[in-house]
PDB file of C-alpha atoms in Angstrom:
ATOM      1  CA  UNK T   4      32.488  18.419  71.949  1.00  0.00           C
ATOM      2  CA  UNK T   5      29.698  21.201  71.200  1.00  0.00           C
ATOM      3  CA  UNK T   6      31.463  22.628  68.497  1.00  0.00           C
ATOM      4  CA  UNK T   7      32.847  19.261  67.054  1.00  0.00           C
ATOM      5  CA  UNK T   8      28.990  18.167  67.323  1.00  0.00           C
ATOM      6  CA  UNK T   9      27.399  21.636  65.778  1.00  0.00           C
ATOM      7  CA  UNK T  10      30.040  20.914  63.279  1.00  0.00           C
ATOM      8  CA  UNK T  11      28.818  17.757  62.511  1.00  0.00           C
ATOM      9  CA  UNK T  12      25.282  18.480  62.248  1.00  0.00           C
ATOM     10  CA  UNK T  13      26.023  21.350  59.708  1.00  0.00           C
ATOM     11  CA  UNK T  14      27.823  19.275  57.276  1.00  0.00           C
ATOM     12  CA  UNK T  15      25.455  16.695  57.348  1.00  0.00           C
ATOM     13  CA  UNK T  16      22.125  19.590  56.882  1.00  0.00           C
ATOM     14  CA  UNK T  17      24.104  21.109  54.189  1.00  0.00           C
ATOM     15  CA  UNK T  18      24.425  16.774  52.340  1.00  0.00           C
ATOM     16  CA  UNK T  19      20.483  17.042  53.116  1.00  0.00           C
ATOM     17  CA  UNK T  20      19.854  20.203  51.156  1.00  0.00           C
ATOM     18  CA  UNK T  21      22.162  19.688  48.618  1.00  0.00           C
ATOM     19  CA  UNK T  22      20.188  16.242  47.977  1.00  0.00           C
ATOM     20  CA  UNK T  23      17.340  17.682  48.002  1.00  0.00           C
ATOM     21  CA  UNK T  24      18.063  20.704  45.917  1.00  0.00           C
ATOM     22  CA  UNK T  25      18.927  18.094  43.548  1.00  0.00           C
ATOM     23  CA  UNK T  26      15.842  15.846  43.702  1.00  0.00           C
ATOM     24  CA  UNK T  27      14.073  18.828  43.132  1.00  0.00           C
ATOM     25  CA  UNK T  28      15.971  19.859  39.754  1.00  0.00           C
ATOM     26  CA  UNK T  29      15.628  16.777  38.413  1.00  0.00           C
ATOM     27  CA  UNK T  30      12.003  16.411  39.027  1.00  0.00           C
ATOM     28  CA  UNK T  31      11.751  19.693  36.782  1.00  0.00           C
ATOM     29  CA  UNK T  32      13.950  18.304  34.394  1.00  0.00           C
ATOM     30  CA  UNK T  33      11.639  15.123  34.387  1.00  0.00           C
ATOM     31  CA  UNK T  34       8.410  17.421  33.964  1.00  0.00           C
ATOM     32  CA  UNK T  35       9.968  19.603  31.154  1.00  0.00           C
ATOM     33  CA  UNK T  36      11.418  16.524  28.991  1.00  0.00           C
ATOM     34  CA  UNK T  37      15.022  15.528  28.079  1.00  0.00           C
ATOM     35  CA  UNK T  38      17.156  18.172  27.835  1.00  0.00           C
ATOM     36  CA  UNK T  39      18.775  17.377  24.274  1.00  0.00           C
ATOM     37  CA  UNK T  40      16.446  17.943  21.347  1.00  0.00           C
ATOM     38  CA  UNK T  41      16.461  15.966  17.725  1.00  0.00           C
ATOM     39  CA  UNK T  42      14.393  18.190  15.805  1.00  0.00           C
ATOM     40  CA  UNK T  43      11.348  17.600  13.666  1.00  0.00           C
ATOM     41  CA  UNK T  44      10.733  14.862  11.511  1.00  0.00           C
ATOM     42  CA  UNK T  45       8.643  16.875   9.119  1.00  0.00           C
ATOM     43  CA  UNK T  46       5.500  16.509   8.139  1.00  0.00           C
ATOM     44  CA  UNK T  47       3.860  13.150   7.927  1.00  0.00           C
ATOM     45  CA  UNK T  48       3.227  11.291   4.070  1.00  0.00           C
ATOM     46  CA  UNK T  49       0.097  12.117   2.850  1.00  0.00           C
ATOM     47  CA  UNK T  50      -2.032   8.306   2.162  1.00  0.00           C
ATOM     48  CA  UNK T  51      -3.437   7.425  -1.206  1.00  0.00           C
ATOM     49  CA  UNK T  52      -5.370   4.431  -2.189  1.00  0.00           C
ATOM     50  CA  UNK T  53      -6.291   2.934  -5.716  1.00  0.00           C
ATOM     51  CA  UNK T  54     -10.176   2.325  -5.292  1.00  0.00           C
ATOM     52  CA  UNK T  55     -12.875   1.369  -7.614  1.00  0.00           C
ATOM     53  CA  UNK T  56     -15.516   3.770  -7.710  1.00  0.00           C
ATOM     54  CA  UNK T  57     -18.315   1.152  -9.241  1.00  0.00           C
ATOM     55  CA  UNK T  58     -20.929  -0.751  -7.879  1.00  0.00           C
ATOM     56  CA  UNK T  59     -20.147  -3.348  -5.241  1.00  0.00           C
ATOM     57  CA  UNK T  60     -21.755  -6.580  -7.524  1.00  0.00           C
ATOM     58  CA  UNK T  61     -21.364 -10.082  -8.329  1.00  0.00           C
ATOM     59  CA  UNK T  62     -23.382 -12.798 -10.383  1.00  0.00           C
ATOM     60  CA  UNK T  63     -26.435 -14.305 -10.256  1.00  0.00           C
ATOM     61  CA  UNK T  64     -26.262 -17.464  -7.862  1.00  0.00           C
ATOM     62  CA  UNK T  65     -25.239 -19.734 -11.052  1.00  0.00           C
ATOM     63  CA  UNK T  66     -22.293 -17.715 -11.934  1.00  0.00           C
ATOM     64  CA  UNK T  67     -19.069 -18.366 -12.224  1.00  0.00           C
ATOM     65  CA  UNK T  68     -16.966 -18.567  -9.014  1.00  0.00           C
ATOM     66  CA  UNK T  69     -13.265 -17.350  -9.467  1.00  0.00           C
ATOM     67  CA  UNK T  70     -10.734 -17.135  -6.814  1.00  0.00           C
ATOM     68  CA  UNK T  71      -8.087 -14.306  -7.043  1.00  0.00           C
ATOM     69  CA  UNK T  72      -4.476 -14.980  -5.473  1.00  0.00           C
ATOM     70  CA  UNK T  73      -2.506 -12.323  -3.981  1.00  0.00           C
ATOM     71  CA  UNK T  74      -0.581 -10.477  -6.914  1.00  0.00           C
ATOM     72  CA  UNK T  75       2.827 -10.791  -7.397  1.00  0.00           C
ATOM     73  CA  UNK T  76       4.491  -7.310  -7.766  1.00  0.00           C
ATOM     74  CA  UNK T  77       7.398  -6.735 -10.217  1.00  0.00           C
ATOM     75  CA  UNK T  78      10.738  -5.183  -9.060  1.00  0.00           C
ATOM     76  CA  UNK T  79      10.626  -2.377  -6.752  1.00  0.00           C
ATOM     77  CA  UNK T  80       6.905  -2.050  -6.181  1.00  0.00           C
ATOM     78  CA  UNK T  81       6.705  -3.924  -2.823  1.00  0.00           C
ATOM     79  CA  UNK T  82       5.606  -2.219   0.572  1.00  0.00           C
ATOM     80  CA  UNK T  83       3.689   1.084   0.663  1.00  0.00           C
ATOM     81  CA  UNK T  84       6.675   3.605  -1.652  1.00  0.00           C
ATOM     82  CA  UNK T  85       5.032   4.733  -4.727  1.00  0.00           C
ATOM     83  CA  UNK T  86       7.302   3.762  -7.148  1.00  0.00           C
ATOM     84  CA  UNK T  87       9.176   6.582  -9.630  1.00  0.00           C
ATOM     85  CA  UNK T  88      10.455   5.574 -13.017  1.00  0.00           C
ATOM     86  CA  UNK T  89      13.809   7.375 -13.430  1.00  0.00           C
ATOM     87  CA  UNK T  90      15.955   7.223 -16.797  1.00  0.00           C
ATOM     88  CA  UNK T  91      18.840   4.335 -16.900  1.00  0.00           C
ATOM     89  CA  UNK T  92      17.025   1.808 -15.537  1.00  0.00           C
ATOM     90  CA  UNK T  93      16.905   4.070 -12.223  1.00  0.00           C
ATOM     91  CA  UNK T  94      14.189   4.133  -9.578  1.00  0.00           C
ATOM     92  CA  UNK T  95      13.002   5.876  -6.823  1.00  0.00           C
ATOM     93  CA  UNK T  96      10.048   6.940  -4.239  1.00  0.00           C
ATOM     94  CA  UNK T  97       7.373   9.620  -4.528  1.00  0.00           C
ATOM     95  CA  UNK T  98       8.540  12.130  -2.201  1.00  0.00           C
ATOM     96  CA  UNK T  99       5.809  12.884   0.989  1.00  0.00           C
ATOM     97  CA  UNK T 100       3.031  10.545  -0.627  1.00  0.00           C
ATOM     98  CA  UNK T 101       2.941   6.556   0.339  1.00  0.00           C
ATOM     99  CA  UNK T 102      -0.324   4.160  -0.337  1.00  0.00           C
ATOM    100  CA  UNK T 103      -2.951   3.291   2.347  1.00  0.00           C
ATOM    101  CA  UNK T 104      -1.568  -0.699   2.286  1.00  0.00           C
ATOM    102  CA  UNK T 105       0.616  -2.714   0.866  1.00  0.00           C
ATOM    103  CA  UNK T 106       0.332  -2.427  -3.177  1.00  0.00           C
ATOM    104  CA  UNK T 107      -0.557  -6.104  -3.229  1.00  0.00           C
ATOM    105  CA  UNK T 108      -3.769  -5.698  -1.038  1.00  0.00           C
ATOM    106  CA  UNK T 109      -5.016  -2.633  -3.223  1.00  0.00           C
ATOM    107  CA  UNK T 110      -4.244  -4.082  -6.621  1.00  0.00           C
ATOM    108  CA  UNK T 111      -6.172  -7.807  -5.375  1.00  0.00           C
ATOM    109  CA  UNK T 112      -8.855  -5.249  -4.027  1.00  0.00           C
ATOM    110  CA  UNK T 113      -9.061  -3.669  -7.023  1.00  0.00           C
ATOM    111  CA  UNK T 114      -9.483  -6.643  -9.284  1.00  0.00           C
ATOM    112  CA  UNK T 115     -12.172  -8.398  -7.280  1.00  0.00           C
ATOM    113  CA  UNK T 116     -14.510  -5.200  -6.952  1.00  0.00           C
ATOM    114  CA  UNK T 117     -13.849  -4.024 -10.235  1.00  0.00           C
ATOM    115  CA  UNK T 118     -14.156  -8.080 -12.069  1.00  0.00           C
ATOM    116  CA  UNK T 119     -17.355  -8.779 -10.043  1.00  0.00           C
ATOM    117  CA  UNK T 120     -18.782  -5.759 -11.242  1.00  0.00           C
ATOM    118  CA  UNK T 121     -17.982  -5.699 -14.721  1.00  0.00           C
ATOM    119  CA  UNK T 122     -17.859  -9.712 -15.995  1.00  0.00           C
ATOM    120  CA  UNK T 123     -21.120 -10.720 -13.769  1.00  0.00           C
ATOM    121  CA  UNK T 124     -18.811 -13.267 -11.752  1.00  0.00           C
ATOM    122  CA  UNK T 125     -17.973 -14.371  -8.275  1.00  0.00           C
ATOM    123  CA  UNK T 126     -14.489 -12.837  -7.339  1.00  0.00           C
ATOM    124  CA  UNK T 127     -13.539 -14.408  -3.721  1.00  0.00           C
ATOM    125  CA  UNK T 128     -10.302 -12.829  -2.362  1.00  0.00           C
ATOM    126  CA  UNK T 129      -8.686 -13.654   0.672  1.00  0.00           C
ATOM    127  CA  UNK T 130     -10.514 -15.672   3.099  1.00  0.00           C
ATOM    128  CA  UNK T 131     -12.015 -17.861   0.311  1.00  0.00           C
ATOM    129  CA  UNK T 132      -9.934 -20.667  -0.468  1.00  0.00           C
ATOM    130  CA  UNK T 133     -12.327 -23.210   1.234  1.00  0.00           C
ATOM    131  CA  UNK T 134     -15.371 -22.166  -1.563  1.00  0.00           C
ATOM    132  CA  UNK T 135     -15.339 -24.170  -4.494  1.00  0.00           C
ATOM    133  CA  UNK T 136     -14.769 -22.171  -7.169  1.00  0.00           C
ATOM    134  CA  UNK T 137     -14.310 -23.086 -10.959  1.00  0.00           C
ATOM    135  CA  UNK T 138     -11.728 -20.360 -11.817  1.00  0.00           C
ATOM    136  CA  UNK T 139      -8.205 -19.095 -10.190  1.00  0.00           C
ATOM    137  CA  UNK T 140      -7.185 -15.991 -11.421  1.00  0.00           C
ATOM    138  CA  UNK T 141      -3.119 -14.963 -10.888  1.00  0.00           C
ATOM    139  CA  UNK T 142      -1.874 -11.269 -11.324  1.00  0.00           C
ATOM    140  CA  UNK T 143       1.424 -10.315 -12.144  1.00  0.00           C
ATOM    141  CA  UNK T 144       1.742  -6.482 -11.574  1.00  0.00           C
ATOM    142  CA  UNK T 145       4.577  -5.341 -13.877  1.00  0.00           C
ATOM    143  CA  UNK T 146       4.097  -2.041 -13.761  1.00  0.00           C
ATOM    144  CA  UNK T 147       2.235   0.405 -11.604  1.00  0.00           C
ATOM    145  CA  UNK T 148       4.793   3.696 -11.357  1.00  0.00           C
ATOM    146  CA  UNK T 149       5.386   7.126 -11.918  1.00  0.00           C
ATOM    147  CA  UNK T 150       7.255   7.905 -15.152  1.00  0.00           C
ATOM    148  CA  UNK T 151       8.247  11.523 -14.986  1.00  0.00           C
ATOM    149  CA  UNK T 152       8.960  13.154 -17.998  1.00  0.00           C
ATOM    150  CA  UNK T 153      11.154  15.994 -19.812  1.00  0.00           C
ATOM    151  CA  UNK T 154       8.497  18.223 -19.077  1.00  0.00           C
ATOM    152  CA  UNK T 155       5.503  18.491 -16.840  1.00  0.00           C
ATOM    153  CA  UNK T 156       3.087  17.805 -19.529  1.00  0.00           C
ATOM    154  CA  UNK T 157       5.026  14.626 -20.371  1.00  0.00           C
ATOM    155  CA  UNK T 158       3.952  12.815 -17.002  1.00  0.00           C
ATOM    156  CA  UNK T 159       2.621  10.022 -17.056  1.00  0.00           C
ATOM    157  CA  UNK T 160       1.582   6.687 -14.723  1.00  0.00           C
ATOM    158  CA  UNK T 161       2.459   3.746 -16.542  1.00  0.00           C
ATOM    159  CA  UNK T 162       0.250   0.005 -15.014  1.00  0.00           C
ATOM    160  CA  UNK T 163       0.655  -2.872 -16.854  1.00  0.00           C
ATOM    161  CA  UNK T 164      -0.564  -5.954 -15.227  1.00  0.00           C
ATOM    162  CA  UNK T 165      -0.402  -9.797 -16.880  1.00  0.00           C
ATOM    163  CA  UNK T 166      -3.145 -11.898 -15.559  1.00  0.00           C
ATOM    164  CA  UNK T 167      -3.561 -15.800 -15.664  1.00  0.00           C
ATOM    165  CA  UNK T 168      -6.772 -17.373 -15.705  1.00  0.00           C
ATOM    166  CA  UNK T 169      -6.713 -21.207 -14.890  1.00  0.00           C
ATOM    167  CA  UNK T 170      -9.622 -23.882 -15.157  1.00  0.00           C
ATOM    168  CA  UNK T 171      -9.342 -25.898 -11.447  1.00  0.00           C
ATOM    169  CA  UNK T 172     -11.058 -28.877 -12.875  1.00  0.00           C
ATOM    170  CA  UNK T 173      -8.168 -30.142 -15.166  1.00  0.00           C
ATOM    171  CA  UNK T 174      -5.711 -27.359 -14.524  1.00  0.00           C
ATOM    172  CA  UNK T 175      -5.921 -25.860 -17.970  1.00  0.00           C
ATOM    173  CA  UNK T 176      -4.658 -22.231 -18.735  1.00  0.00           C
ATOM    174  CA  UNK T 177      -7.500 -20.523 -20.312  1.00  0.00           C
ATOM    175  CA  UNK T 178      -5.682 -17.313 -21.271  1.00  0.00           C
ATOM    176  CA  UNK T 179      -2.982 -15.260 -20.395  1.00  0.00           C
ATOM    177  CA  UNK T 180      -2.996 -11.687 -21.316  1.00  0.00           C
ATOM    178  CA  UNK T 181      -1.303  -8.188 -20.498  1.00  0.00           C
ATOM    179  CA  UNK T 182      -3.573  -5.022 -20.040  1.00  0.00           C
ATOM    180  CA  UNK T 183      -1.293  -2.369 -20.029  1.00  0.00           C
ATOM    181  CA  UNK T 184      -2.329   1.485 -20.072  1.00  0.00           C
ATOM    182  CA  UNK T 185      -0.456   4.912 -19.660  1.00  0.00           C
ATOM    183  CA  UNK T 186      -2.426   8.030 -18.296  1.00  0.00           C
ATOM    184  CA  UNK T 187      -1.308  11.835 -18.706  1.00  0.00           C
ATOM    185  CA  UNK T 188      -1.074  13.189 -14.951  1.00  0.00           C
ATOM    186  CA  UNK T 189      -1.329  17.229 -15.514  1.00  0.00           C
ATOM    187  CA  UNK T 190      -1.372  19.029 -12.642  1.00  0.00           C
ATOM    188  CA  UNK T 191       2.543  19.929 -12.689  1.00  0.00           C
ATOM    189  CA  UNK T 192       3.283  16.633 -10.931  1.00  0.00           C
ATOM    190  CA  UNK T 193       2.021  17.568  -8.105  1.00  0.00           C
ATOM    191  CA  UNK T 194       0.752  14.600  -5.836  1.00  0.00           C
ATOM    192  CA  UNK T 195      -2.943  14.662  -5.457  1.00  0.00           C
ATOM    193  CA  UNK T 196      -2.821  14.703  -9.632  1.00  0.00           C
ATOM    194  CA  UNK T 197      -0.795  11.530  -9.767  1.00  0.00           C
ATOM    195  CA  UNK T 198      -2.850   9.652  -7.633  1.00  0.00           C
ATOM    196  CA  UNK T 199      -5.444  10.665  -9.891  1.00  0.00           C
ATOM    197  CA  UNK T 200      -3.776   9.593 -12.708  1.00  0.00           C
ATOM    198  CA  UNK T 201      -2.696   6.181 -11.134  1.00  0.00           C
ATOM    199  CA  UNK T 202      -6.468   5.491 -10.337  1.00  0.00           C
ATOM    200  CA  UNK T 203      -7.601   6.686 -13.841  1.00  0.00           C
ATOM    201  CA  UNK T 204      -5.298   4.391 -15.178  1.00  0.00           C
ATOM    202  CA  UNK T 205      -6.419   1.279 -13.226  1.00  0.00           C
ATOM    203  CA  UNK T 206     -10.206   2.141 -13.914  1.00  0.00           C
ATOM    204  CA  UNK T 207      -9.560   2.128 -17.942  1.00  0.00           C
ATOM    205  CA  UNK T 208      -7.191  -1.285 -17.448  1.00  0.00           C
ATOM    206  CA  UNK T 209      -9.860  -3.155 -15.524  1.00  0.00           C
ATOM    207  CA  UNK T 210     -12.963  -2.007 -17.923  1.00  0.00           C
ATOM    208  CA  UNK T 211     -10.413  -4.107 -20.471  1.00  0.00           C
ATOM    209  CA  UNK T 212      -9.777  -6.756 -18.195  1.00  0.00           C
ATOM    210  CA  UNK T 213     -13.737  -7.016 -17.012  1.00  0.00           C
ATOM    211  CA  UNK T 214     -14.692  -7.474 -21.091  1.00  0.00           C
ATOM    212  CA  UNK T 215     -12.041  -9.970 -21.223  1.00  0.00           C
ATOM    213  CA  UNK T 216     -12.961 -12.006 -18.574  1.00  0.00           C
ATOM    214  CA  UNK T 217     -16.411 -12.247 -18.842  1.00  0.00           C
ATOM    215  CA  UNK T 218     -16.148 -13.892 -22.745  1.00  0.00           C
ATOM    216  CA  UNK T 219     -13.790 -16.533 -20.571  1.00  0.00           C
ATOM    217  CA  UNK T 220     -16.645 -17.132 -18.036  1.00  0.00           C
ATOM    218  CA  UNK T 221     -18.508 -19.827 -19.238  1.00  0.00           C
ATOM    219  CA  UNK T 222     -15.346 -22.264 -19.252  1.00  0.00           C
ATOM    220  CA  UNK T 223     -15.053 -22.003 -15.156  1.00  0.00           C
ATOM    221  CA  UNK T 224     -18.534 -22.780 -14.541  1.00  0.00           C
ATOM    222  CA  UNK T 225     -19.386 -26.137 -13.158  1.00  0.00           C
TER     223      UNK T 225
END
């Protein structure tokens, strides 16, 4: 009975240790992290955003009040990708390099700081469809894309952007025009020199589009 009960208690100390011996070795595993590793995602997308470098400005207090809707974006320019202009009808994505926000949000940014600025007028973007204003003014973004081309010094940024400018009073289309402008990048393609480009590109569009709108003006008032 002793040896049956030494037995006994040996087999059982040695269940105890191994248990703990394991507890133990999986607590380490626990404090060193999982055992299988799936690499490195690389480095992170560097952010660019398209911003107007003017003055932040609007009318006098008897200007005209224009509200802006949200753009709508042509094919493939949705979401955050910078857009690449391939031969064939292809596209594609600028490779480590995304925008700040979706496109949308910085092109309607764009147009009411650079508009209010240049034509003397009230832009009101999101938020402001409760103020009475005399004016809406739709984008339609048709272009806003890399075109890469035989050669460095061929690069270029293509934005074309169609814009509709409606009296509210009676609903009447006041005009509808396309300010389109292409802008040499340099820089061997690299990156930082086509986000230059693309915000070069938007400054000399809008300067257009700010002359344009402020001869159209007067018909949104009251």
């Amino acid at each position: 009975m002793m040896l049956r009960a030494k037995t006994f208690f040996s087999r059982s100390h040695k269940a105890k240790m191994l248990a703990l011996l394991l507890t133990t070795a999986g607590l380490g595993v626990s404090a060193c992290g999982p055992l299988i590793s799936f690499g490195d995602d690389g480095p992170a997308d560097t952010v660019y955003s398209l911003r107007y470098e003017g003055a932040y400005r609007s009318g006098d207090d008897d200007a005209a009040v224009i509200y802006v809707d949200e753009p709508h974006l042509g094919d493939g320019l949705g979401g955050q990708n910078i857009t690449v202009a391939l031969p064939n009808q292809k596209r594609s994505t600028l490779k480590g390099a995304r925008w700040s926000a979706p496109l949308s949000n910085l092109v309607r940014d764009y147009v009411v700081r650079s508009l209010g600025d240049k034509a003397g007028v009230h832009m009101i973007g999101e938020g402001g469809l409760d103020i009475h204003a005399g004016c809406r003014l739709g984008t339609k973004v048709w272009a806003l894309e890399f075109a890469p081309g035989t050669a460095a010094t061929d690069d270029k940024v293509v934005v074309a952007l169609e814009m509709s400018l409606v009296r509210l009073r009676d609903s009447k289309l006041l005009s509808h025009p396309t300010f389109e402008k292409s802008v040499g990048v340099g820089g061997a393609g690299e990156n930082d020199a086509i986000a230059t480009a693309f915000n070069r590109a938007m400054a000399a569009t809008t300067a257009e589009m700010g002359k344009w709108l402020k001869a159209q003006a007067p018909e949104c008032l009251g």
